[in-house]
Every structure is written in C-alpha cells, then in structure tokens.
Tab-separated table of C-alpha atoms in Angstrom:
chain	number	residue	atom	x	y	z
A	1	LEU	CA	0.000	0.000	0.000
A	2	TYR	CA	2.930	2.319	0.607
A	3	SER	CA	3.789	1.966	-3.084
A	4	LEU	CA	0.204	2.812	-3.917
A	5	LEU	CA	0.403	6.022	-1.933
A	6	PHE	CA	3.945	7.162	-2.664
A	7	GLY	CA	5.687	4.811	-5.094
A	8	LYS	CA	5.394	3.825	-8.692
A	9	HIS	CA	1.628	3.191	-8.452
A	10	LYS	CA	0.681	6.595	-7.033
A	11	ASP	CA	-0.883	7.612	-10.351
A	12	LYS	CA	-3.324	4.695	-9.999
A	13	ALA	CA	-4.370	5.783	-6.514
A	14	THR	CA	-8.064	6.217	-7.185
A	15	LYS	CA	-10.975	5.373	-4.944
A	16	GLU	CA	-11.843	2.438	-7.203
A	17	PHE	CA	-8.281	1.099	-7.034
A	18	VAL	CA	-8.284	1.319	-3.220
A	19	TYR	CA	-11.526	-0.671	-3.017
A	20	LYS	CA	-10.172	-3.272	-5.456
A	21	TRP	CA	-6.993	-3.477	-3.341
A	22	TYR	CA	-9.130	-3.972	-0.235
A	23	ASP	CA	-11.271	-6.691	-1.846
A	24	GLU	CA	-8.194	-8.598	-3.037
A	25	LEU	CA	-6.537	-8.298	0.379
A	26	ILE	CA	-9.622	-9.756	2.072
A	27	ARG	CA	-9.910	-12.553	-0.502
A	28	PHE	CA	-6.225	-13.494	-0.282
A	29	THR	CA	-6.195	-13.375	3.509
A	30	ASN	CA	-9.289	-15.548	3.824
A	31	ASP	CA	-7.871	-18.031	1.306
A	32	HIS	CA	-4.281	-18.182	2.541
A	33	ALA	CA	-3.484	-16.207	5.684
A	34	GLN	CA	-6.016	-16.628	8.437
A	35	ASP	CA	-4.833	-16.041	11.974
A	36	VAL	CA	-2.069	-13.576	11.049
A	37	VAL	CA	-1.737	-9.853	11.709
A	38	CYS	CA	-3.087	-7.739	8.850
A	39	VAL	CA	-2.423	-4.073	8.288
A	40	GLU	CA	-5.569	-2.227	7.332
A	41	VAL	CA	-5.953	-0.395	4.038
A	42	ASP	CA	-4.849	2.961	5.384
A	43	ALA	CA	-5.835	5.147	2.465
A	44	GLN	CA	-6.956	8.273	4.309
A	45	ALA	CA	-5.053	10.469	1.854
A	46	ILE	CA	-6.968	8.962	-1.094
A	47	ILE	CA	-10.481	8.138	0.116
A	48	GLY	CA	-10.714	10.274	3.237
A	49	VAL	CA	-10.900	9.538	6.928
A	50	GLN	CA	-14.552	8.476	7.050
A	51	GLU	CA	-14.305	5.995	4.173
A	52	THR	CA	-11.137	4.595	5.748
A	53	TRP	CA	-13.212	3.991	8.892
A	54	THR	CA	-15.773	2.159	6.772
A	55	LEU	CA	-13.055	-0.148	5.407
A	56	ARG	CA	-11.614	-0.549	8.912
A	57	GLU	CA	-14.952	-1.740	10.282
A	58	ARG	CA	-15.545	-4.002	7.283
A	59	MET	CA	-12.104	-5.551	7.707
A	60	ARG	CA	-12.796	-6.380	11.333
A	61	SER	CA	-15.998	-8.192	10.388
A	62	GLU	CA	-14.643	-9.827	7.210
A	63	LEU	CA	-11.431	-11.100	8.852
A	64	PRO	CA	-12.681	-12.306	12.239
A	65	ASN	CA	-9.717	-14.685	12.724
A	66	ASN	CA	-7.054	-12.062	12.058
A	67	ARG	CA	-5.563	-9.488	14.335
A	68	ILE	CA	-5.725	-6.121	12.571
A	69	MET	CA	-3.206	-3.325	12.870
A	70	ASN	CA	-4.988	0.004	12.487
A	71	VAL	CA	-2.941	2.924	11.188
A	72	CYS	CA	-3.087	6.554	12.278
A	73	HIS	CA	-2.039	9.160	9.718
A	74	ILE	CA	-1.844	12.941	9.853
A	75	GLU	CA	-5.289	13.186	8.215
A	76	ASP	CA	-6.856	11.542	11.280
A	77	GLY	CA	-5.825	14.323	13.650
A	78	LEU	CA	-5.887	14.042	17.439
A	79	TYR	CA	-9.594	13.159	17.488
A	80	GLY	CA	-8.903	10.319	15.058
A	81	LEU	CA	-5.978	9.109	17.158
A	82	ASP	CA	-8.172	9.032	20.274
A	83	ARG	CA	-10.869	7.188	18.351
A	84	LEU	CA	-8.313	4.668	17.060
A	85	ILE	CA	-6.893	4.080	20.534
A	86	GLU	CA	-10.365	3.251	21.799
A	87	TYR	CA	-11.147	1.032	18.778
A	88	SER	CA	-7.881	-0.836	18.364
A	89	ASP	CA	-5.729	-3.309	20.210
A	90	TYR	CA	-2.826	-2.790	17.780
A	91	ILE	CA	-2.143	0.677	16.411
A	92	ALA	CA	0.475	1.884	13.971
A	93	ILE	CA	1.817	5.399	13.817
A	94	GLY	CA	2.965	6.479	10.380
A	95	SER	CA	6.212	8.386	10.055
A	96	GLY	CA	4.345	11.360	8.585
A	97	THR	CA	1.947	11.542	11.540
A	98	ILE	CA	4.368	13.187	13.963
A	99	SER	CA	7.837	14.667	13.865
A	100	TRP	CA	10.113	11.682	13.558
A	101	ASN	CA	12.440	12.410	16.462
A	102	VAL	CA	12.911	10.785	19.857
A	103	GLU	CA	11.001	13.407	21.866
A	104	SER	CA	7.956	13.498	19.567
A	105	VAL	CA	7.700	9.733	19.251
A	106	LEU	CA	8.087	9.232	23.005
A	107	CYS	CA	5.410	11.855	23.651
A	108	CYS	CA	2.997	10.212	21.201
A	109	VAL	CA	3.644	6.673	22.449
A	110	ARG	CA	3.254	7.721	26.086
A	111	TYR	CA	0.006	9.502	25.201
A	112	ILE	CA	-1.354	6.332	23.582
A	113	LYS	CA	-0.259	4.160	26.525
A	114	SER	CA	-1.799	6.613	29.021
A	115	LYS	CA	-5.157	6.113	27.315
A	116	LYS	CA	-4.854	2.331	26.879
A	117	PRO	CA	-1.879	0.724	28.665
A	118	ASP	CA	-2.303	-2.712	27.088
A	119	ILE	CA	-2.432	-1.530	23.456
A	120	ASP	CA	0.296	-2.703	21.104
A	121	ILE	CA	2.048	0.039	19.134
A	122	HIS	CA	3.849	-0.287	15.810
A	123	LEU	CA	6.097	2.399	14.305
A	124	LEU	CA	5.647	2.430	10.538
A	125	GLY	CA	8.737	3.285	8.586
A	126	CYS	CA	10.991	3.611	11.612
A	127	THR	CA	14.660	3.553	10.656
A	128	ASN	CA	15.996	5.701	13.469
A	129	VAL	CA	17.965	3.545	15.889
A	130	ASN	CA	17.744	6.196	18.633
A	131	ILE	CA	13.935	6.179	18.400
A	132	MET	CA	13.798	2.389	18.452
A	133	HIS	CA	16.043	2.325	21.506
A	134	ALA	CA	14.021	5.009	23.321
A	135	VAL	CA	10.644	3.289	22.849
A	136	ARG	CA	11.675	-0.371	22.947
A	137	HIS	CA	9.874	-0.887	26.263
A	138	LEU	CA	6.691	0.844	25.031
A	139	CYS	CA	6.277	-0.367	21.448
A	140	THR	CA	5.614	-3.843	20.181
A	141	SER	CA	7.098	-3.559	16.711
A	142	CYS	CA	8.476	-1.369	13.958
A	143	ASP	CA	9.424	-1.768	10.339
A	144	SER	CA	10.932	-0.053	7.382
A	145	THR	CA	11.593	-1.182	3.863
A	146	SER	CA	14.603	1.148	3.726
A	147	TRP	CA	16.524	-1.509	5.675
A	148	LEU	CA	16.351	-3.488	2.442
A	149	SER	CA	17.802	-0.711	0.296
A	150	CYS	CA	21.178	-2.453	0.228
A	151	ASN	CA	19.480	-5.360	-1.538
A	152	ARG	CA	17.288	-3.213	-3.768
A	153	PHE	CA	19.735	-0.467	-4.654
A	154	GLY	CA	23.149	-1.837	-3.662
A	155	GLU	CA	23.580	0.738	-0.891
A	156	ILE	CA	24.869	0.252	2.636
A	157	GLY	CA	24.745	3.485	4.594
A	158	ASP	CA	26.502	6.099	2.472
A	159	TYR	CA	28.286	3.500	0.334
A	160	HIS	CA	27.367	1.643	-2.817
A	161	VAL	CA	28.400	-2.004	-2.908
A	162	ARG	CA	30.544	-1.396	-5.986
A	163	ASP	CA	32.721	0.925	-3.857
A	164	LEU	CA	33.314	-1.521	-1.007
A	165	ASP	CA	36.743	-3.058	-0.552
A	166	ILE	CA	35.850	-6.756	-0.575
A	167	GLN	CA	39.333	-7.869	0.515
A	168	LYS	CA	39.175	-5.531	3.539
A	169	ILE	CA	35.754	-6.883	4.483
A	170	GLN	CA	36.907	-10.502	4.080
A	171	SER	CA	39.954	-9.867	6.249
A	172	LYS	CA	37.726	-8.700	9.101
A	173	TRP	CA	35.574	-11.826	8.852
C-alpha cells in the first residue's frame, strides 16, 4: 500500500483502485493467511478519513480470525488518534503523523499508553535507531523497507556495494 500512496503506483491511486486493493486483500487473507496480523488499508489520503473507517470496520468483520493493525495518519488528527486508541488493540503510527524524532515519538507513544496501557504500538517506517532504543519498552514492533535498500539499490549506509573493498571486508571476517 505504501507503493500505492507514494511509489510507482501513485498515479493509480483512485478510490476504485483502493476498493479493489481492499477486496483482493480480504480474498487473499481468507484463502491463505487466516490467523495472522493484517495491516488495514490505510488510504486516508486517497479516500478520506470516514471511508477509511468504513473499510476498517468491514475488515474487522470480514477477517474475524485475524488481528488487525490500524494505522493513524496525519489526516486523522488528534480526534482520530483518540478514536483509534479506543477502537484498536494494535495501532500503527505512520512516520508522517508526527515529527520523527525521539522526543515526539516518546510523547505520542506515552500519550497512547496513558489512554490504553495494554495496546500494542507499531512504528511504521521507523529507521531511526535512537527512536527504536528510546521506545523499545513501550512499542511492540516497527518496520521499514529502507533496511532493504542495500538489496534493492546496492547501498549500505553512504556506500554503494561497488565501492566496497571486498578484501578488507573478508579480512575482518
């Protein structure tokens, strides 16, 4: 879905495409992936907050054997975050929802936990090691596809694999 919103498919990001995506996700999950965690179709930026709620509620009823991770985005606002905390048992905070620094993330995570201490929290797109370290006792999970950029683009940190000294690396191993 991230690709749908921001990647090569962003030009196809229509309401109809989102609903087709949703229908296929439900079909595939029911056929092949029951009893796994599913991330909702968080398309607030495309279909709006209210229609995203409609899909959220449908997903809960159409995937009764799956745990669902609900996602808060900037479009939801504080009211939407409060509503999600009440509704969810697993909530994800998108990297565009708050300032992506230790203080802001800690503040947001503590706010969520103050409202519902047993809720699980996921940090979407978290690549900042300092943030992960600071919230490790408060958050359940985090992810980022940028960790795979070395495989996708041949990059490791500020280096491209073609520039690495293989003999130096081998001597250290």
